[in-house]
Amino acid sequence: MSAQTQVRRITAPDIRARKSGEPLVCLTAYDAPMARILDPHCDLLLVGDSVGMVVHGLDSTIGVTLDMMIMHGKAVMRGSRRALVAVDMPFGSYEASPQQAFENAARIMSETGCQAIKIESGTYAAESIAFMAERSIPVVGHIGLRPQAALADGGFKAKGRTDAERQRVIDEARATADAGAFAIVIEGVAENLAEEITQAVDVPTIGIGASSACDGQILVTQDMLGVFEWTPKFVKRYDNMAERTDAAVARYAEEVRSRAFPSSAEVYTLKRKDG
Ligand code: KIV
């Protein structure tokens, strides 16, 4: 029997119940070892399609496939025990019809064992969210700056600069919540718009570049750890992993070049058979 104690996973209703309560702590995760480190601290781990840019070196999230999301989703599920794991639906896997969205979401859930899926939810997506939610798929919406729309939008641009755009984001929020999403990620909007949306919907809002007016925050883990030279302006860095890794690897290289690494005689004490 395993000595590991069983830990109860956070569920979609648990997250839903945190509206206006203790802020939700959320981060992205793409692999098992990092999920293991993040899990005790987080309410929600998102296997974001940002994996395409952060891990696979793509310029945008457009080239991310369903198979990639499933592979990373499985790894994060293996590495975590407590946090709710939500897996992003990649570009092209849900926009065509509610049926397409359901079939691909069901595949993600059954193959990874995750607790929820996330979709970028323009108002057009409301029908698909309702179709999935009615068929027992817990859905997180994603409004405001929608990275999968970056090509059509002409880049990764904050949303809500004009009255019309502001209204569009509010409409997206209402449509997403009314369709049955249990939480909504709001990306790249001004604080007063995030505040208005958070008051307008009865599900928790999770901000990324959307201020503390939201019911929680999500960041790309590698951004907050300082893995990259450039990070979005709204990201607070809690470490400088690029510099620290560079220094550690330089030290390692120096030691190998000067043969200052342990010989196997120091590591293993092997008994000779004839000795
Ligand atoms: O793909 C992702 O990581 C996301 C978060 C930035 C919210 O959608």
Short mmCIF file of C-alpha atoms and ligand atoms in Angstrom, two decimals:
data_model
loop_
_atom_site.label_atom_id
_atom_site.label_comp_id
_atom_site.label_asym_id
_atom_site.label_seq_id
_atom_site.Cartn_x
_atom_site.Cartn_y
_atom_site.Cartn_z
CA MET A 1 0.00 0.00 0.00
CA SER A 2 1.25 3.49 -0.80
CA ALA A 3 2.43 5.54 2.16
CA GLN A 4 1.36 8.71 0.33
CA THR A 5 -1.71 10.29 1.91
CA GLN A 6 -4.60 10.92 -0.43
CA VAL A 7 -5.11 14.65 -1.09
CA ARG A 8 -8.46 15.94 -2.25
CA ARG A 9 -8.31 17.77 -5.61
CA ILE A 10 -9.82 21.23 -5.83
CA THR A 11 -12.93 21.05 -8.04
CA ALA A 12 -14.71 23.46 -10.36
CA PRO A 13 -17.45 24.11 -7.75
CA ASP A 14 -14.70 24.89 -5.16
CA ILE A 15 -13.25 27.51 -7.52
CA ARG A 16 -16.73 28.84 -8.35
CA ALA A 17 -17.43 29.25 -4.61
CA ARG A 18 -14.41 31.56 -4.24
CA LYS A 19 -16.25 34.48 -5.93
CA SER A 20 -15.48 37.57 -3.81
CA GLY A 21 -13.66 35.32 -1.30
CA GLU A 22 -9.98 34.53 -0.71
CA PRO A 23 -8.15 35.42 -3.96
CA LEU A 24 -7.42 32.50 -6.29
CA VAL A 25 -3.72 31.68 -6.74
CA CYS A 26 -3.13 30.42 -10.29
CA LEU A 27 -0.05 29.73 -12.42
CA THR A 28 0.73 27.98 -15.68
CA ALA A 29 2.43 24.56 -15.66
CA TYR A 30 3.62 22.44 -18.55
CA ASP A 31 5.58 19.57 -16.99
CA ALA A 32 5.53 17.22 -14.02
CA PRO A 33 8.52 18.49 -11.95
CA MET A 34 7.34 22.12 -12.07
CA ALA A 35 3.74 21.06 -11.34
CA ARG A 36 5.06 19.26 -8.23
CA ILE A 37 6.67 22.50 -6.98
CA LEU A 38 3.67 24.72 -7.77
CA ASP A 39 0.91 22.37 -6.59
CA PRO A 40 1.01 23.03 -2.81
CA HIS A 41 0.77 26.80 -3.41
CA CYS A 42 -1.83 27.01 -6.16
CA ASP A 43 -5.59 26.65 -6.43
CA LEU A 44 -5.48 26.24 -10.20
CA LEU A 45 -2.72 25.11 -12.55
CA LEU A 46 -3.29 26.03 -16.18
CA VAL A 47 -1.71 23.97 -18.92
CA GLY A 48 -1.81 27.03 -21.16
CA ASP A 49 -1.31 26.98 -24.90
CA SER A 50 1.42 29.51 -24.04
CA VAL A 51 3.44 26.27 -23.85
CA GLY A 52 3.97 26.77 -27.59
CA MET A 53 5.88 30.01 -26.96
CA VAL A 54 7.38 29.29 -23.54
CA VAL A 55 8.58 25.71 -24.10
CA HIS A 56 8.52 25.05 -27.85
CA GLY A 57 9.89 28.44 -29.01
CA LEU A 58 6.97 29.34 -31.30
CA ASP A 59 6.21 33.00 -32.13
CA SER A 60 2.54 32.65 -31.22
CA THR A 61 0.09 30.07 -29.88
CA ILE A 62 -1.37 29.37 -33.33
CA GLY A 63 0.87 26.35 -34.04
CA VAL A 64 -0.06 24.53 -30.83
CA THR A 65 -1.90 21.23 -31.42
CA LEU A 66 -4.37 19.15 -29.45
CA ASP A 67 -1.77 16.38 -29.13
CA MET A 68 0.73 18.84 -27.59
CA MET A 69 -1.86 20.00 -25.06
CA ILE A 70 -2.73 16.41 -24.16
CA MET A 71 0.92 15.44 -23.70
CA HIS A 72 1.62 18.42 -21.40
CA GLY A 73 -1.73 17.95 -19.62
CA LYS A 74 -0.82 14.35 -18.73
CA ALA A 75 2.56 15.47 -17.36
CA VAL A 76 1.01 18.18 -15.16
CA MET A 77 -1.60 15.74 -13.85
CA ARG A 78 1.21 13.29 -12.91
CA GLY A 79 3.07 16.06 -11.05
CA SER A 80 0.13 17.53 -9.12
CA ARG A 81 -2.23 16.24 -6.44
CA ARG A 82 -4.23 19.15 -5.05
CA ALA A 83 -4.68 22.01 -7.54
CA LEU A 84 -7.42 21.97 -10.14
CA VAL A 85 -5.75 21.38 -13.51
CA ALA A 86 -7.28 23.18 -16.51
CA VAL A 87 -6.01 22.47 -20.02
CA ASP A 88 -6.28 25.04 -22.81
CA MET A 89 -8.08 24.16 -26.03
CA PRO A 90 -5.69 25.18 -28.82
CA PHE A 91 -6.54 27.27 -31.89
CA GLY A 92 -8.68 25.33 -34.38
CA SER A 93 -9.91 22.75 -31.87
CA TYR A 94 -13.23 24.36 -30.83
CA GLU A 95 -14.25 27.31 -33.02
CA ALA A 96 -16.05 25.44 -35.83
CA SER A 97 -19.04 24.16 -33.85
CA PRO A 98 -20.28 23.17 -30.39
CA GLN A 99 -19.91 19.52 -31.45
CA GLN A 100 -16.25 20.02 -32.42
CA ALA A 101 -15.62 21.79 -29.10
CA PHE A 102 -17.31 19.01 -27.10
CA GLU A 103 -15.50 16.18 -28.88
CA ASN A 104 -12.05 17.74 -28.44
CA ALA A 105 -12.73 18.84 -24.85
CA ALA A 106 -13.92 15.30 -24.01
CA ARG A 107 -10.73 13.91 -25.55
CA ILE A 108 -8.56 16.28 -23.46
CA MET A 109 -10.43 15.37 -20.28
CA SER A 110 -10.48 11.61 -20.78
CA GLU A 111 -6.86 11.32 -21.94
CA THR A 112 -5.30 13.67 -19.37
CA GLY A 113 -7.65 13.26 -16.39
CA CYS A 114 -7.73 17.06 -15.96
CA GLN A 115 -10.59 18.76 -14.11
CA ALA A 116 -11.47 21.49 -16.64
CA ILE A 117 -10.73 22.98 -20.03
CA LYS A 118 -10.21 26.65 -20.92
CA ILE A 119 -11.22 28.34 -24.14
CA GLU A 120 -10.70 31.85 -25.46
CA SER A 121 -14.25 33.08 -25.44
CA GLY A 122 -15.34 35.78 -27.80
CA THR A 123 -19.14 36.13 -27.74
CA TYR A 124 -19.25 33.62 -30.64
CA ALA A 125 -18.05 30.91 -28.22
CA ALA A 126 -21.06 31.17 -25.88
CA GLU A 127 -22.99 28.46 -27.72
CA SER A 128 -20.05 26.05 -27.45
CA ILE A 129 -19.52 26.83 -23.75
CA ALA A 130 -23.21 26.11 -23.05
CA PHE A 131 -23.06 22.89 -25.11
CA MET A 132 -20.02 21.66 -23.15
CA ALA A 133 -21.19 22.85 -19.70
CA GLU A 134 -24.60 21.14 -20.18
CA ARG A 135 -22.71 17.93 -20.96
CA SER A 136 -20.65 18.07 -17.74
CA ILE A 137 -17.46 19.65 -19.03
CA PRO A 138 -16.23 22.32 -16.59
CA VAL A 139 -15.22 25.35 -18.68
CA VAL A 140 -12.99 28.34 -17.87
CA GLY A 141 -13.48 31.27 -20.29
CA HIS A 142 -10.78 33.71 -21.42
CA ILE A 143 -11.69 37.25 -22.50
CA GLY A 144 -10.03 40.62 -23.20
CA LEU A 145 -6.66 40.12 -24.88
CA ARG A 146 -7.10 36.73 -26.54
CA PRO A 147 -3.68 35.52 -27.74
CA GLN A 148 -5.19 33.20 -30.38
CA ALA A 149 -6.71 36.33 -32.01
CA ALA A 150 -3.36 38.18 -32.08
CA LEU A 151 -2.88 37.78 -35.83
CA ALA A 152 -6.36 39.14 -36.58
CA ASP A 153 -5.88 41.92 -33.99
CA GLY A 154 -2.45 42.97 -35.32
CA GLY A 155 -0.53 41.90 -32.21
CA PHE A 156 -0.85 41.26 -28.47
CA LYS A 157 -2.75 44.45 -27.59
CA ALA A 158 -4.46 45.46 -24.35
CA LYS A 159 -8.24 45.71 -24.74
CA GLY A 160 -10.81 48.32 -23.74
CA ARG A 161 -9.17 51.51 -25.05
CA THR A 162 -12.34 52.73 -26.80
CA ASP A 163 -15.94 52.70 -25.56
CA ALA A 164 -16.88 50.17 -28.26
CA GLU A 165 -14.01 47.85 -27.34
CA ARG A 166 -14.81 48.20 -23.64
CA GLN A 167 -18.41 47.23 -24.32
CA ARG A 168 -17.23 44.26 -26.39
CA VAL A 169 -15.17 42.91 -23.48
CA ILE A 170 -18.09 43.36 -21.07
CA ASP A 171 -20.35 41.51 -23.55
CA GLU A 172 -17.78 38.70 -23.79
CA ALA A 173 -17.72 38.41 -19.99
CA ARG A 174 -21.51 38.30 -19.66
CA ALA A 175 -21.90 35.82 -22.54
CA THR A 176 -19.19 33.55 -21.09
CA ALA A 177 -20.67 33.56 -17.57
CA ASP A 178 -24.29 33.18 -18.78
CA ALA A 179 -23.25 30.22 -20.95
CA GLY A 180 -22.04 28.35 -17.86
CA ALA A 181 -18.29 28.92 -17.48
CA PHE A 182 -17.29 28.47 -13.81
CA ALA A 183 -14.49 31.06 -13.95
CA ILE A 184 -13.19 33.64 -16.42
CA VAL A 185 -9.61 34.66 -17.17
CA ILE A 186 -9.44 38.38 -18.03
CA GLU A 187 -6.26 39.33 -19.87
CA GLY A 188 -4.83 42.76 -20.64
CA VAL A 189 -7.53 45.23 -19.55
CA ALA A 190 -7.42 48.40 -17.42
CA GLU A 191 -8.24 48.15 -13.71
CA ASN A 192 -11.60 49.95 -13.94
CA LEU A 193 -12.78 47.59 -16.70
CA ALA A 194 -11.62 44.52 -14.73
CA GLU A 195 -13.50 45.90 -11.72
CA GLU A 196 -16.68 46.48 -13.72
CA ILE A 197 -16.56 42.95 -15.18
CA THR A 198 -15.81 41.38 -11.78
CA GLN A 199 -18.90 43.09 -10.37
CA ALA A 200 -21.03 42.22 -13.42
CA VAL A 201 -20.51 38.44 -13.40
CA ASP A 202 -21.27 35.94 -10.64
CA VAL A 203 -18.26 33.69 -11.33
CA PRO A 204 -14.68 34.39 -10.23
CA THR A 205 -12.52 36.49 -12.53
CA ILE A 206 -8.82 35.59 -12.76
CA GLY A 207 -6.70 38.46 -14.00
CA ILE A 208 -3.51 38.48 -16.02
CA GLY A 209 -2.45 42.06 -16.56
CA ALA A 210 -5.90 43.01 -15.29
CA SER A 211 -5.14 44.30 -11.77
CA SER A 212 -6.10 43.26 -8.25
CA ALA A 213 -9.74 44.13 -8.96
CA CYS A 214 -10.15 40.48 -10.04
CA ASP A 215 -10.99 37.50 -7.81
CA GLY A 216 -7.52 36.03 -8.39
CA GLN A 217 -4.44 36.21 -10.54
CA ILE A 218 -2.69 33.97 -13.06
CA LEU A 219 0.80 34.45 -14.48
CA VAL A 220 2.98 32.46 -16.83
CA THR A 221 5.31 30.77 -14.33
CA GLN A 222 8.45 31.29 -16.42
CA ASP A 223 7.66 35.04 -16.61
CA MET A 224 7.39 35.46 -12.85
CA LEU A 225 10.53 33.36 -12.30
CA GLY A 226 12.57 35.54 -14.69
CA VAL A 227 13.41 32.83 -17.23
CA PHE A 228 13.20 35.30 -20.12
CA GLU A 229 15.02 38.57 -20.78
CA TRP A 230 11.72 40.22 -21.77
CA THR A 231 8.50 39.93 -19.80
CA PRO A 232 5.23 41.86 -20.14
CA LYS A 233 5.19 45.12 -18.14
CA PHE A 234 2.54 43.90 -15.71
CA VAL A 235 4.60 40.88 -14.57
CA LYS A 236 6.35 41.16 -11.24
CA ARG A 237 9.51 39.01 -11.24
CA TYR A 238 9.99 36.95 -8.09
CA ASP A 239 13.36 35.51 -9.18
CA ASN A 240 15.98 35.87 -11.86
CA MET A 241 16.32 32.30 -13.03
CA ALA A 242 18.02 33.15 -16.32
CA GLU A 243 20.94 34.82 -14.49
CA ARG A 244 21.12 32.21 -11.74
CA THR A 245 21.04 29.33 -14.24
CA ASP A 246 23.70 31.00 -16.37
CA ALA A 247 25.95 31.41 -13.30
CA ALA A 248 25.40 27.79 -12.20
CA VAL A 249 26.13 26.41 -15.69
CA ALA A 250 29.24 28.59 -16.01
CA ARG A 251 30.48 27.19 -12.67
CA TYR A 252 29.76 23.64 -13.87
CA ALA A 253 31.57 24.18 -17.18
CA GLU A 254 34.57 25.62 -15.34
CA GLU A 255 34.73 22.63 -12.97
CA VAL A 256 34.47 20.07 -15.79
CA ARG A 257 37.20 21.83 -17.79
CA SER A 258 39.51 21.78 -14.77
CA ARG A 259 38.53 18.15 -13.93
CA ALA A 260 37.14 19.31 -10.58
CA PHE A 261 34.21 16.87 -10.83
CA PRO A 262 34.03 13.77 -8.65
CA SER A 263 35.77 10.67 -9.90
CA SER A 264 33.69 7.50 -9.83
CA ALA A 265 36.00 6.15 -7.09
CA GLU A 266 34.59 8.84 -4.77
CA VAL A 267 31.02 8.05 -5.76
CA TYR A 268 30.92 4.24 -5.69
CA THR A 269 32.76 1.92 -3.34
CA LEU A 270 32.67 -1.20 -5.43
CA LYS A 271 33.85 -4.42 -3.90
CA ARG A 272 36.14 -6.34 -6.18
CA LYS A 273 35.00 -9.94 -6.65
CA ASP A 274 38.52 -11.29 -6.26
CA GLY A 275 39.41 -8.95 -3.35
O1 KIV B 1 -1.95 30.10 -22.37
C1 KIV B 1 -1.83 30.66 -21.27
O2 KIV B 1 -0.83 30.51 -20.56
C2 KIV B 1 -2.92 31.52 -20.83
C3 KIV B 1 -2.65 32.35 -19.62
C4 KIV B 1 -1.68 33.40 -19.93
C5 KIV B 1 -3.88 32.87 -19.01
O3 KIV B 1 -3.93 31.56 -21.43
#
